[in-house]
Amino acid sequence: MKSTRTGKITLVLGGARSGKSRFSEDLARAGGLERHYIATSQAFDEEMHARIAQHRADRGDGWVTHEVPLLLLSALQQVARPERIVLVDCLTLWVTNLMMAEAEVDREGAALAESLRKLAGPVIFVSNEVGLGIVPDNRMARAFRDHAGRLHQAVAAVADEVFFIAAGLPLKMKG
């Protein structure tokens, strides 16, 4: 079955609990393709374990899940296929993981963005918009905000569609 989506690469941004994951999952379901979910989160405590379990329950059956905290580009190159739709949730957790691993975040983000048009199938990226609040009060938080903002700009530049979600309502920004 062919996808009904108009774009190959989709970026879905929004604040915490804005409805961006649900919106992205609905987009993926509408395509009629085999669904793959790349989870970038890592559970370091019980609260995060509970969040991950809730996400899995909310998503329901019919997804192949890949846990990929760091090697996102490699995973996408392996998983993306024309008969599949891949949902990556989320880019900001990936940025956090890269920072904690002391990786070159901007280099990794640039490599990801440059590779998107070469992927073999459609991909939906979910990410938290973190640049709408006050300037963070510490160096690491400011670095995180800056890395996330640059990554969002790079992915949005090559994406076919970009949505901003607030209060569960999508605003189509591109495509």
Tab-separated table of N, CA and C in Angstrom:
chain	number	residue	atom	x	y	z
A	1	MET	N	0.842	-1.180	0.000
A	1	MET	CA	0.000	0.000	0.000
A	1	MET	C	0.887	1.243	0.000
A	2	LYS	N	0.524	2.241	-0.755
A	2	LYS	CA	1.313	3.452	-0.882
A	2	LYS	C	0.941	4.459	0.203
A	3	SER	N	1.942	5.219	0.659
A	3	SER	CA	1.710	6.224	1.687
A	3	SER	C	0.856	7.359	1.158
A	4	THR	N	-0.030	7.881	2.019
A	4	THR	CA	-0.836	9.042	1.648
A	4	THR	C	-0.159	10.338	2.064
A	5	ARG	N	0.972	10.255	2.728
A	5	ARG	CA	1.697	11.449	3.145
A	5	ARG	C	2.263	12.165	1.932
A	6	THR	N	2.280	13.492	2.006
A	6	THR	CA	2.809	14.260	0.893
A	6	THR	C	4.304	14.461	0.983
A	7	GLY	N	4.882	14.332	2.161
A	7	GLY	CA	6.300	14.584	2.326
A	7	GLY	C	7.062	13.358	2.753
A	8	LYS	N	8.312	13.311	2.372
A	8	LYS	CA	9.163	12.196	2.752
A	8	LYS	C	9.713	12.392	4.163
A	9	ILE	N	10.106	13.610	4.493
A	9	ILE	CA	10.643	13.922	5.815
A	9	ILE	C	9.703	14.911	6.484
A	10	THR	N	9.282	14.585	7.705
A	10	THR	CA	8.368	15.441	8.461
A	10	THR	C	8.991	15.732	9.816
A	11	LEU	N	8.933	16.997	10.228
A	11	LEU	CA	9.389	17.407	11.551
A	11	LEU	C	8.179	17.915	12.317
A	12	VAL	N	7.983	17.385	13.525
A	12	VAL	CA	6.874	17.792	14.380
A	12	VAL	C	7.463	18.349	15.673
A	13	LEU	N	7.267	19.648	15.880
A	13	LEU	CA	7.780	20.343	17.064
A	13	LEU	C	6.632	20.726	17.984
A	14	GLY	N	6.938	20.855	19.252
A	14	GLY	CA	5.959	21.332	20.218
A	14	GLY	C	6.548	21.289	21.604
A	15	GLY	N	5.850	21.865	22.538
A	15	GLY	CA	6.284	21.844	23.926
A	15	GLY	C	5.967	20.508	24.572
A	16	ALA	N	6.394	20.380	25.818
A	16	ALA	CA	6.106	19.171	26.581
A	16	ALA	C	4.596	19.005	26.722
A	17	ARG	N	4.126	17.786	26.494
A	17	ARG	CA	2.706	17.438	26.606
A	17	ARG	C	1.806	18.259	25.676
A	18	SER	N	2.357	18.627	24.530
A	18	SER	CA	1.587	19.423	23.561
A	18	SER	C	0.718	18.558	22.662
A	19	GLY	N	0.992	17.247	22.612
A	19	GLY	CA	0.269	16.349	21.716
A	19	GLY	C	1.070	15.982	20.483
A	20	LYS	N	2.340	16.328	20.452
A	20	LYS	CA	3.163	16.092	19.258
A	20	LYS	C	3.385	14.608	18.976
A	21	SER	N	3.563	13.791	20.011
A	21	SER	CA	3.761	12.358	19.767
A	21	SER	C	2.490	11.719	19.222
A	22	ARG	N	1.355	12.037	19.811
A	22	ARG	CA	0.087	11.479	19.326
A	22	ARG	C	-0.168	11.908	17.879
A	23	PHE	N	0.054	13.181	17.582
A	23	PHE	CA	-0.120	13.677	16.219
A	23	PHE	C	0.788	12.916	15.254
A	24	SER	N	2.044	12.720	15.650
A	24	SER	CA	3.017	12.025	14.799
A	24	SER	C	2.625	10.563	14.586
A	25	GLU	N	2.156	9.918	15.642
A	25	GLU	CA	1.706	8.530	15.520
A	25	GLU	C	0.502	8.431	14.587
A	26	ASP	N	-0.406	9.387	14.668
A	26	ASP	CA	-1.559	9.399	13.761
A	26	ASP	C	-1.113	9.586	12.318
A	27	LEU	N	-0.128	10.459	12.085
A	27	LEU	CA	0.424	10.629	10.726
A	27	LEU	C	0.988	9.301	10.220
A	28	ALA	N	1.722	8.627	11.076
A	28	ALA	CA	2.341	7.358	10.670
A	28	ALA	C	1.286	6.300	10.351
A	29	ARG	N	0.244	6.242	11.173
A	29	ARG	CA	-0.826	5.265	10.930
A	29	ARG	C	-1.560	5.547	9.618
A	30	ALA	N	-1.732	6.808	9.282
A	30	ALA	CA	-2.486	7.184	8.082
A	30	ALA	C	-1.797	6.760	6.802
A	31	GLY	N	-0.492	6.523	6.863
A	31	GLY	CA	0.246	6.173	5.659
A	31	GLY	C	0.027	4.770	5.161
A	32	GLY	N	-0.488	3.876	6.002
A	32	GLY	CA	-0.743	2.506	5.582
A	32	GLY	C	0.512	1.674	5.400
A	33	LEU	N	1.631	2.141	5.889
A	33	LEU	CA	2.888	1.423	5.755
A	33	LEU	C	3.223	0.678	7.049
A	34	GLU	N	4.172	-0.236	6.968
A	34	GLU	CA	4.714	-0.894	8.149
A	34	GLU	C	5.326	0.193	9.034
A	35	ARG	N	5.003	0.156	10.329
A	35	ARG	CA	5.427	1.242	11.230
A	35	ARG	C	6.599	0.825	12.108
A	36	HIS	N	7.648	1.649	12.080
A	36	HIS	CA	8.820	1.453	12.929
A	36	HIS	C	8.999	2.685	13.802
A	37	TYR	N	9.327	2.445	15.056
A	37	TYR	CA	9.471	3.499	16.054
A	37	TYR	C	10.904	3.471	16.574
A	38	ILE	N	11.629	4.571	16.392
A	38	ILE	CA	12.970	4.692	16.956
A	38	ILE	C	12.862	5.548	18.201
A	39	ALA	N	13.115	4.908	19.343
A	39	ALA	CA	13.042	5.581	20.640
A	39	ALA	C	14.449	5.988	21.054
A	40	THR	N	14.635	7.283	21.305
A	40	THR	CA	15.959	7.767	21.703
A	40	THR	C	16.111	7.878	23.215
A	41	SER	N	15.041	7.644	23.955
A	41	SER	CA	15.091	7.829	25.406
A	41	SER	C	15.883	6.718	26.085
A	42	GLN	N	16.398	7.080	27.253
A	42	GLN	CA	17.056	6.119	28.130
A	42	GLN	C	16.412	6.257	29.498
A	43	ALA	N	16.116	5.137	30.110
A	43	ALA	CA	15.461	5.159	31.420
A	43	ALA	C	16.504	5.006	32.516
A	44	PHE	N	16.806	6.113	33.176
A	44	PHE	CA	17.776	6.086	34.258
A	44	PHE	C	17.114	6.042	35.629
A	45	ASP	N	15.793	6.200	35.668
A	45	ASP	CA	15.094	6.163	36.948
A	45	ASP	C	13.693	5.593	36.744
A	46	GLU	N	12.991	5.361	37.835
A	46	GLU	CA	11.667	4.743	37.773
A	46	GLU	C	10.650	5.619	37.048
A	47	GLU	N	10.741	6.916	37.241
A	47	GLU	CA	9.793	7.826	36.587
A	47	GLU	C	9.919	7.727	35.072
A	48	MET	N	11.161	7.651	34.564
A	48	MET	CA	11.354	7.537	33.118
A	48	MET	C	10.917	6.170	32.616
A	49	HIS	N	11.143	5.123	33.402
A	49	HIS	CA	10.635	3.793	33.036
A	49	HIS	C	9.111	3.852	32.868
A	50	ALA	N	8.444	4.531	33.784
A	50	ALA	CA	6.986	4.651	33.718
A	50	ALA	C	6.554	5.441	32.489
A	51	ARG	N	7.267	6.513	32.168
A	51	ARG	CA	6.935	7.316	30.977
A	51	ARG	C	7.061	6.481	29.705
A	52	ILE	N	8.148	5.716	29.613
A	52	ILE	CA	8.372	4.878	28.435
A	52	ILE	C	7.268	3.824	28.322
A	53	ALA	N	6.922	3.211	29.431
A	53	ALA	CA	5.841	2.212	29.428
A	53	ALA	C	4.520	2.840	28.994
A	54	GLN	N	4.242	4.045	29.461
A	54	GLN	CA	3.005	4.730	29.068
A	54	GLN	C	3.002	5.052	27.578
A	55	HIS	N	4.141	5.506	27.049
A	55	HIS	CA	4.252	5.781	25.608
A	55	HIS	C	3.965	4.515	24.799
A	56	ARG	N	4.544	3.393	25.226
A	56	ARG	CA	4.311	2.123	24.517
A	56	ARG	C	2.836	1.736	24.559
A	57	ALA	N	2.223	1.888	25.722
A	57	ALA	CA	0.800	1.551	25.857
A	57	ALA	C	-0.060	2.468	24.996
A	58	ASP	N	0.240	3.750	25.003
A	58	ASP	CA	-0.526	4.711	24.203
A	58	ASP	C	-0.404	4.417	22.710
A	59	ARG	N	0.787	4.013	22.285
A	59	ARG	CA	1.043	3.722	20.874
A	59	ARG	C	0.270	2.497	20.419
A	60	GLY	N	0.173	1.508	21.289
A	60	GLY	CA	-0.535	0.283	20.943
A	60	GLY	C	0.310	-0.661	20.111
A	61	ASP	N	-0.342	-1.701	19.621
A	61	ASP	CA	0.334	-2.710	18.814
A	61	ASP	C	0.581	-2.189	17.403
A	62	GLY	N	1.348	-2.959	16.665
A	62	GLY	CA	1.563	-2.624	15.261
A	62	GLY	C	2.808	-1.807	14.989
A	63	TRP	N	3.690	-1.705	15.978
A	63	TRP	CA	4.933	-0.960	15.823
A	63	TRP	C	6.119	-1.886	16.084
A	64	VAL	N	7.167	-1.731	15.303
A	64	VAL	CA	8.443	-2.367	15.583
A	64	VAL	C	9.291	-1.290	16.255
A	65	THR	N	9.736	-1.552	17.474
A	65	THR	CA	10.462	-0.544	18.243
A	65	THR	C	11.959	-0.825	18.231
A	66	HIS	N	12.732	0.243	18.023
A	66	HIS	CA	14.193	0.198	18.052
A	66	HIS	C	14.649	1.207	19.097
A	67	GLU	N	15.408	0.774	20.074
A	67	GLU	CA	15.929	1.683	21.091
A	67	GLU	C	17.307	2.144	20.654
A	68	VAL	N	17.413	3.458	20.358
A	68	VAL	CA	18.618	4.013	19.758
A	68	VAL	C	18.976	5.323	20.455
A	69	PRO	N	19.715	5.260	21.554
A	69	PRO	CA	20.036	6.494	22.266
A	69	PRO	C	21.090	7.365	21.583
A	70	LEU	N	21.991	6.797	20.796
A	70	LEU	CA	23.089	7.585	20.222
A	70	LEU	C	23.231	7.468	18.710
A	71	LEU	N	23.206	6.283	18.169
A	71	LEU	CA	23.554	6.060	16.757
A	71	LEU	C	22.335	6.200	15.848
A	72	LEU	N	21.725	7.373	15.890
A	72	LEU	CA	20.474	7.609	15.166
A	72	LEU	C	20.646	7.514	13.660
A	73	LEU	N	21.651	8.143	13.100
A	73	LEU	CA	21.842	8.116	11.655
A	73	LEU	C	22.035	6.696	11.153
A	74	SER	N	22.849	5.932	11.833
A	74	SER	CA	23.077	4.544	11.450
A	74	SER	C	21.781	3.740	11.503
A	75	ALA	N	21.002	3.942	12.565
A	75	ALA	CA	19.729	3.225	12.695
A	75	ALA	C	18.774	3.597	11.568
A	76	LEU	N	18.692	4.877	11.246
A	76	LEU	CA	17.804	5.310	10.161
A	76	LEU	C	18.221	4.694	8.828
A	77	GLN	N	19.506	4.648	8.576
A	77	GLN	CA	19.983	4.061	7.320
A	77	GLN	C	19.639	2.578	7.231
A	78	GLN	N	19.586	1.901	8.365
A	78	GLN	CA	19.249	0.483	8.383
A	78	GLN	C	17.744	0.236	8.325
A	79	VAL	N	16.960	1.086	8.985
A	79	VAL	CA	15.526	0.835	9.153
A	79	VAL	C	14.679	1.431	8.029
A	80	ALA	N	15.038	2.614	7.536
A	80	ALA	CA	14.204	3.308	6.541
A	80	ALA	C	14.135	2.509	5.239
A	81	ARG	N	12.909	2.240	4.804
A	81	ARG	CA	12.630	1.500	3.567
A	81	ARG	C	11.347	2.065	2.960
A	82	PRO	N	11.167	1.959	1.657
A	82	PRO	CA	9.954	2.501	1.023
A	82	PRO	C	8.656	1.927	1.576
A	83	GLU	N	8.687	0.679	2.039
A	83	GLU	CA	7.463	0.038	2.540
A	83	GLU	C	7.226	0.314	4.026
A	84	ARG	N	8.086	1.121	4.636
A	84	ARG	CA	7.995	1.431	6.069
A	84	ARG	C	7.878	2.938	6.289
A	85	ILE	N	7.264	3.297	7.394
A	85	ILE	CA	7.356	4.666	7.879
A	85	ILE	C	8.052	4.594	9.233
A	86	VAL	N	8.999	5.482	9.437
A	86	VAL	CA	9.797	5.494	10.660
A	86	VAL	C	9.443	6.747	11.444
A	87	LEU	N	9.147	6.560	12.720
A	87	LEU	CA	8.885	7.677	13.622
A	87	LEU	C	10.032	7.729	14.631
A	88	VAL	N	10.716	8.871	14.705
A	88	VAL	CA	11.811	9.074	15.651
A	88	VAL	C	11.302	9.974	16.765
A	89	ASP	N	11.294	9.461	17.992
A	89	ASP	CA	10.802	10.232	19.137
A	89	ASP	C	11.807	10.080	20.271
A	90	CYS	N	12.613	11.082	20.582
A	90	CYS	CA	12.585	12.407	20.001
A	90	CYS	C	14.008	12.952	19.828
A	91	LEU	N	14.113	13.994	19.018
A	91	LEU	CA	15.420	14.584	18.730
A	91	LEU	C	16.044	15.256	19.951
A	92	THR	N	15.239	15.874	20.800
A	92	THR	CA	15.832	16.547	21.954
A	92	THR	C	16.420	15.549	22.956
A	93	LEU	N	15.811	14.388	23.099
A	93	LEU	CA	16.429	13.364	23.946
A	93	LEU	C	17.725	12.869	23.322
A	94	TRP	N	17.755	12.781	22.007
A	94	TRP	CA	18.988	12.394	21.302
A	94	TRP	C	20.087	13.420	21.574
A	95	VAL	N	19.753	14.715	21.511
A	95	VAL	CA	20.723	15.767	21.819
A	95	VAL	C	21.239	15.597	23.244
A	96	THR	N	20.351	15.350	24.184
A	96	THR	CA	20.764	15.130	25.571
A	96	THR	C	21.731	13.962	25.669
A	97	ASN	N	21.400	12.854	25.014
A	97	ASN	CA	22.265	11.673	25.048
A	97	ASN	C	23.643	11.982	24.476
A	98	LEU	N	23.672	12.719	23.365
A	98	LEU	CA	24.954	13.088	22.758
A	98	LEU	C	25.770	13.966	23.697
A	99	MET	N	25.103	14.927	24.330
A	99	MET	CA	25.813	15.803	25.267
A	99	MET	C	26.378	15.005	26.437
A	100	MET	N	25.584	14.099	26.978
A	100	MET	CA	26.040	13.300	28.121
A	100	MET	C	27.193	12.372	27.728
A	101	ALA	N	27.233	11.965	26.464
A	101	ALA	CA	28.321	11.115	25.961
A	101	ALA	C	29.523	11.947	25.507
A	102	GLU	N	29.406	13.267	25.658
A	102	GLU	CA	30.453	14.209	25.245
A	102	GLU	C	30.790	14.067	23.766
A	103	ALA	N	29.765	13.833	22.960
A	103	ALA	CA	29.920	13.735	21.513
A	103	ALA	C	29.887	15.131	20.902
A	104	GLU	N	30.266	15.216	19.650
A	104	GLU	CA	30.212	16.471	18.892
A	104	GLU	C	28.771	16.661	18.393
A	105	VAL	N	27.945	17.299	19.195
A	105	VAL	CA	26.507	17.385	18.934
A	105	VAL	C	26.214	18.071	17.605
A	106	ASP	N	26.829	19.211	17.354
A	106	ASP	CA	26.536	19.922	16.112
A	106	ASP	C	26.987	19.135	14.886
A	107	ARG	N	28.111	18.451	14.986
A	107	ARG	CA	28.586	17.633	13.865
A	107	ARG	C	27.619	16.473	13.600
A	108	GLU	N	27.159	15.813	14.686
A	108	GLU	CA	26.203	14.711	14.541
A	108	GLU	C	24.885	15.205	13.945
A	109	GLY	N	24.438	16.363	14.406
A	109	GLY	CA	23.197	16.935	13.882
A	109	GLY	C	23.306	17.306	12.420
A	110	ALA	N	24.434	17.894	12.038
A	110	ALA	CA	24.645	18.259	10.635
A	110	ALA	C	24.686	17.017	9.754
A	111	ALA	N	25.350	15.963	10.229
A	111	ALA	CA	25.413	14.715	9.460
A	111	ALA	C	24.021	14.126	9.288
A	112	LEU	N	23.219	14.174	10.341
A	112	LEU	CA	21.847	13.680	10.253
A	112	LEU	C	21.062	14.463	9.204
A	113	ALA	N	21.080	15.786	9.324
A	113	ALA	CA	20.307	16.620	8.400
A	113	ALA	C	20.750	16.417	6.948
A	114	GLU	N	22.046	16.311	6.728
A	114	GLU	CA	22.564	16.120	5.366
A	114	GLU	C	22.138	14.789	4.767
A	115	SER	N	21.900	13.794	5.606
A	115	SER	CA	21.586	12.451	5.110
A	115	SER	C	20.098	12.227	4.841
A	116	LEU	N	19.238	13.129	5.312
A	116	LEU	CA	17.798	12.859	5.292
A	116	LEU	C	17.238	12.611	3.901
A	117	ARG	N	17.640	13.358	2.927
A	117	ARG	CA	17.100	13.182	1.574
A	117	ARG	C	17.559	11.875	0.924
A	118	LYS	N	18.565	11.245	1.493
A	118	LYS	CA	19.102	9.993	0.952
A	118	LYS	C	18.456	8.761	1.569
A	119	LEU	N	17.618	8.958	2.583
A	119	LEU	CA	16.989	7.808	3.235
A	119	LEU	C	16.017	7.121	2.289
A	120	ALA	N	15.876	5.827	2.443
A	120	ALA	CA	15.087	5.024	1.515
A	120	ALA	C	13.584	5.086	1.747
A	121	GLY	N	13.124	5.704	2.839
A	121	GLY	CA	11.694	5.754	3.120
A	121	GLY	C	11.331	6.960	3.962
A	122	PRO	N	10.028	7.150	4.186
A	122	PRO	CA	9.565	8.322	4.934
A	122	PRO	C	9.897	8.245	6.422
A	123	VAL	N	10.226	9.411	6.988
A	123	VAL	CA	10.578	9.503	8.401
A	123	VAL	C	9.864	10.704	9.008
A	124	ILE	N	9.322	10.505	10.195
A	124	ILE	CA	8.718	11.585	10.992
A	124	ILE	C	9.597	11.778	12.219
A	125	PHE	N	10.060	13.003	12.426
A	125	PHE	CA	10.855	13.348	13.605
A	125	PHE	C	9.996	14.136	14.572
A	126	VAL	N	10.052	13.773	15.840
A	126	VAL	CA	9.377	14.497	16.916
A	126	VAL	C	10.451	15.183	17.747
A	127	SER	N	10.185	16.424	18.157
A	127	SER	CA	11.150	17.111	18.996
A	127	SER	C	10.473	18.184	19.826
A	128	ASN	N	11.068	18.470	20.978
A	128	ASN	CA	10.569	19.515	21.861
A	128	ASN	C	11.132	20.860	21.432
A	129	GLU	N	10.252	21.823	21.206
A	129	GLU	CA	10.714	23.179	20.950
A	129	GLU	C	11.118	23.765	22.292
A	130	VAL	N	12.391	24.093	22.438
A	130	VAL	CA	12.903	24.568	23.726
A	130	VAL	C	13.324	26.033	23.695
A	131	GLY	N	13.127	26.704	22.581
A	131	GLY	CA	13.613	28.070	22.455
A	131	GLY	C	12.584	29.144	22.724
A	132	LEU	N	11.425	28.792	23.244
A	132	LEU	CA	10.371	29.791	23.446
A	132	LEU	C	10.327	30.340	24.868
A	133	GLY	N	11.132	29.782	25.753
A	133	GLY	CA	11.095	30.217	27.153
A	133	GLY	C	12.211	31.189	27.481
A	134	ILE	N	12.460	31.342	28.751
A	134	ILE	CA	13.510	32.241	29.201
A	134	ILE	C	14.881	31.645	28.914
A	135	VAL	N	15.906	32.484	28.929
A	135	VAL	CA	17.269	32.013	28.738
A	135	VAL	C	17.644	31.171	29.965
A	136	PRO	N	18.100	29.938	29.753
A	136	PRO	CA	18.460	29.092	30.895
A	136	PRO	C	19.538	29.736	31.763
A	137	ASP	N	19.556	29.367	33.042
A	137	ASP	CA	20.460	30.004	33.993
A	137	ASP	C	21.808	29.316	34.147
A	138	ASN	N	22.045	28.235	33.369
A	138	ASN	CA	23.347	27.582	33.488
A	138	ASN	C	23.884	27.205	32.111
A	139	ARG	N	25.188	27.038	32.081
A	139	ARG	CA	25.893	26.817	30.818
A	139	ARG	C	25.397	25.578	30.060
A	140	MET	N	25.232	24.456	30.781
A	140	MET	CA	24.813	23.229	30.107
A	140	MET	C	23.414	23.370	29.505
A	141	ALA	N	22.499	23.962	30.233
A	141	ALA	CA	21.139	24.156	29.724
A	141	ALA	C	21.140	25.097	28.519
A	142	ARG	N	21.971	26.131	28.557
A	142	ARG	CA	22.060	27.035	27.397
A	142	ARG	C	22.652	26.308	26.193
A	143	ALA	N	23.668	25.473	26.428
A	143	ALA	CA	24.260	24.698	25.340
A	143	ALA	C	23.226	23.741	24.742
A	144	PHE	N	22.444	23.088	25.605
A	144	PHE	CA	21.391	22.192	25.138
A	144	PHE	C	20.393	22.937	24.253
A	145	ARG	N	19.913	24.083	24.727
A	145	ARG	CA	18.954	24.881	23.956
A	145	ARG	C	19.547	25.265	22.602
A	146	ASP	N	20.810	25.684	22.601
A	146	ASP	CA	21.461	26.091	21.355
A	146	ASP	C	21.624	24.912	20.399
A	147	HIS	N	22.066	23.761	20.911
A	147	HIS	CA	22.211	22.568	20.056
A	147	HIS	C	20.860	22.161	19.464
A	148	ALA	N	19.835	22.134	20.312
A	148	ALA	CA	18.500	21.736	19.837
A	148	ALA	C	17.989	22.717	18.789
A	149	GLY	N	18.173	23.998	19.023
A	149	GLY	CA	17.717	25.000	18.063
A	149	GLY	C	18.410	24.873	16.719
A	150	ARG	N	19.712	24.658	16.734
A	150	ARG	CA	20.442	24.490	15.468
A	150	ARG	C	20.006	23.216	14.750
A	151	LEU	N	19.797	22.138	15.514
A	151	LEU	CA	19.343	20.884	14.905
A	151	LEU	C	17.961	21.055	14.287
A	152	HIS	N	17.051	21.701	14.990
A	152	HIS	CA	15.706	21.928	14.447
A	152	HIS	C	15.767	22.723	13.150
A	153	GLN	N	16.588	23.754	13.116
A	153	GLN	CA	16.716	24.547	11.894
A	153	GLN	C	17.254	23.712	10.739
A	154	ALA	N	18.261	22.882	11.018
A	154	ALA	CA	18.856	22.054	9.959
A	154	ALA	C	17.867	21.024	9.435
A	155	VAL	N	17.133	20.372	10.329
A	155	VAL	CA	16.149	19.365	9.890
A	155	VAL	C	14.988	20.049	9.175
A	156	ALA	N	14.508	21.164	9.704
A	156	ALA	CA	13.393	21.884	9.067
A	156	ALA	C	13.768	22.356	7.661
A	157	ALA	N	15.016	22.723	7.458
A	157	ALA	CA	15.454	23.211	6.145
A	157	ALA	C	15.325	22.140	5.072
A	158	VAL	N	15.532	20.871	5.431
A	158	VAL	CA	15.451	19.800	4.437
A	158	VAL	C	14.133	19.030	4.493
A	159	ALA	N	13.334	19.280	5.529
A	159	ALA	CA	12.062	18.553	5.667
A	159	ALA	C	11.067	18.988	4.603
A	160	ASP	N	10.217	18.053	4.215
A	160	ASP	CA	9.131	18.351	3.284
A	160	ASP	C	7.968	19.000	4.009
A	161	GLU	N	7.759	18.595	5.269
A	161	GLU	CA	6.674	19.124	6.086
A	161	GLU	C	7.206	19.440	7.477
A	162	VAL	N	6.713	20.550	8.037
A	162	VAL	CA	7.024	20.899	9.422
A	162	VAL	C	5.724	21.327	10.082
A	163	PHE	N	5.465	20.740	11.262
A	163	PHE	CA	4.275	21.083	12.038
A	163	PHE	C	4.707	21.585	13.412
A	164	PHE	N	3.962	22.533	13.951
A	164	PHE	CA	4.112	22.959	15.337
A	164	PHE	C	2.821	22.594	16.045
A	165	ILE	N	2.928	21.908	17.178
A	165	ILE	CA	1.764	21.448	17.926
A	165	ILE	C	1.672	22.232	19.229
A	166	ALA	N	0.501	22.782	19.502
A	166	ALA	CA	0.233	23.445	20.788
A	166	ALA	C	-1.173	23.044	21.214
A	167	ALA	N	-1.326	22.619	22.462
A	167	ALA	CA	-2.615	22.213	23.018
A	167	ALA	C	-3.309	21.168	22.138
A	168	GLY	N	-2.495	20.288	21.545
A	168	GLY	CA	-3.038	19.232	20.695
A	168	GLY	C	-3.446	19.661	19.306
A	169	LEU	N	-3.237	20.937	18.979
A	169	LEU	CA	-3.641	21.464	17.681
A	169	LEU	C	-2.430	21.683	16.788
A	170	PRO	N	-2.465	21.132	15.561
A	170	PRO	CA	-1.315	21.289	14.668
A	170	PRO	C	-1.395	22.596	13.848
A	171	LEU	N	-0.253	23.210	13.710
A	171	LEU	CA	-0.085	24.336	12.809
A	171	LEU	C	0.939	23.907	11.772
A	172	LYS	N	0.520	23.827	10.515
A	172	LYS	CA	1.444	23.415	9.462
A	172	LYS	C	2.288	24.621	9.090
A	173	MET	N	3.587	24.479	9.243
A	173	MET	CA	4.510	25.576	9.004
A	173	MET	C	5.212	25.466	7.654
A	174	LYS	N	5.267	24.262	7.110
A	174	LYS	CA	5.959	24.035	5.835
A	174	LYS	C	5.325	22.841	5.151
A	175	GLY	N	5.221	22.930	3.825
A	175	GLY	CA	4.775	21.791	3.028
A	175	GLY	C	3.323	21.828	2.641
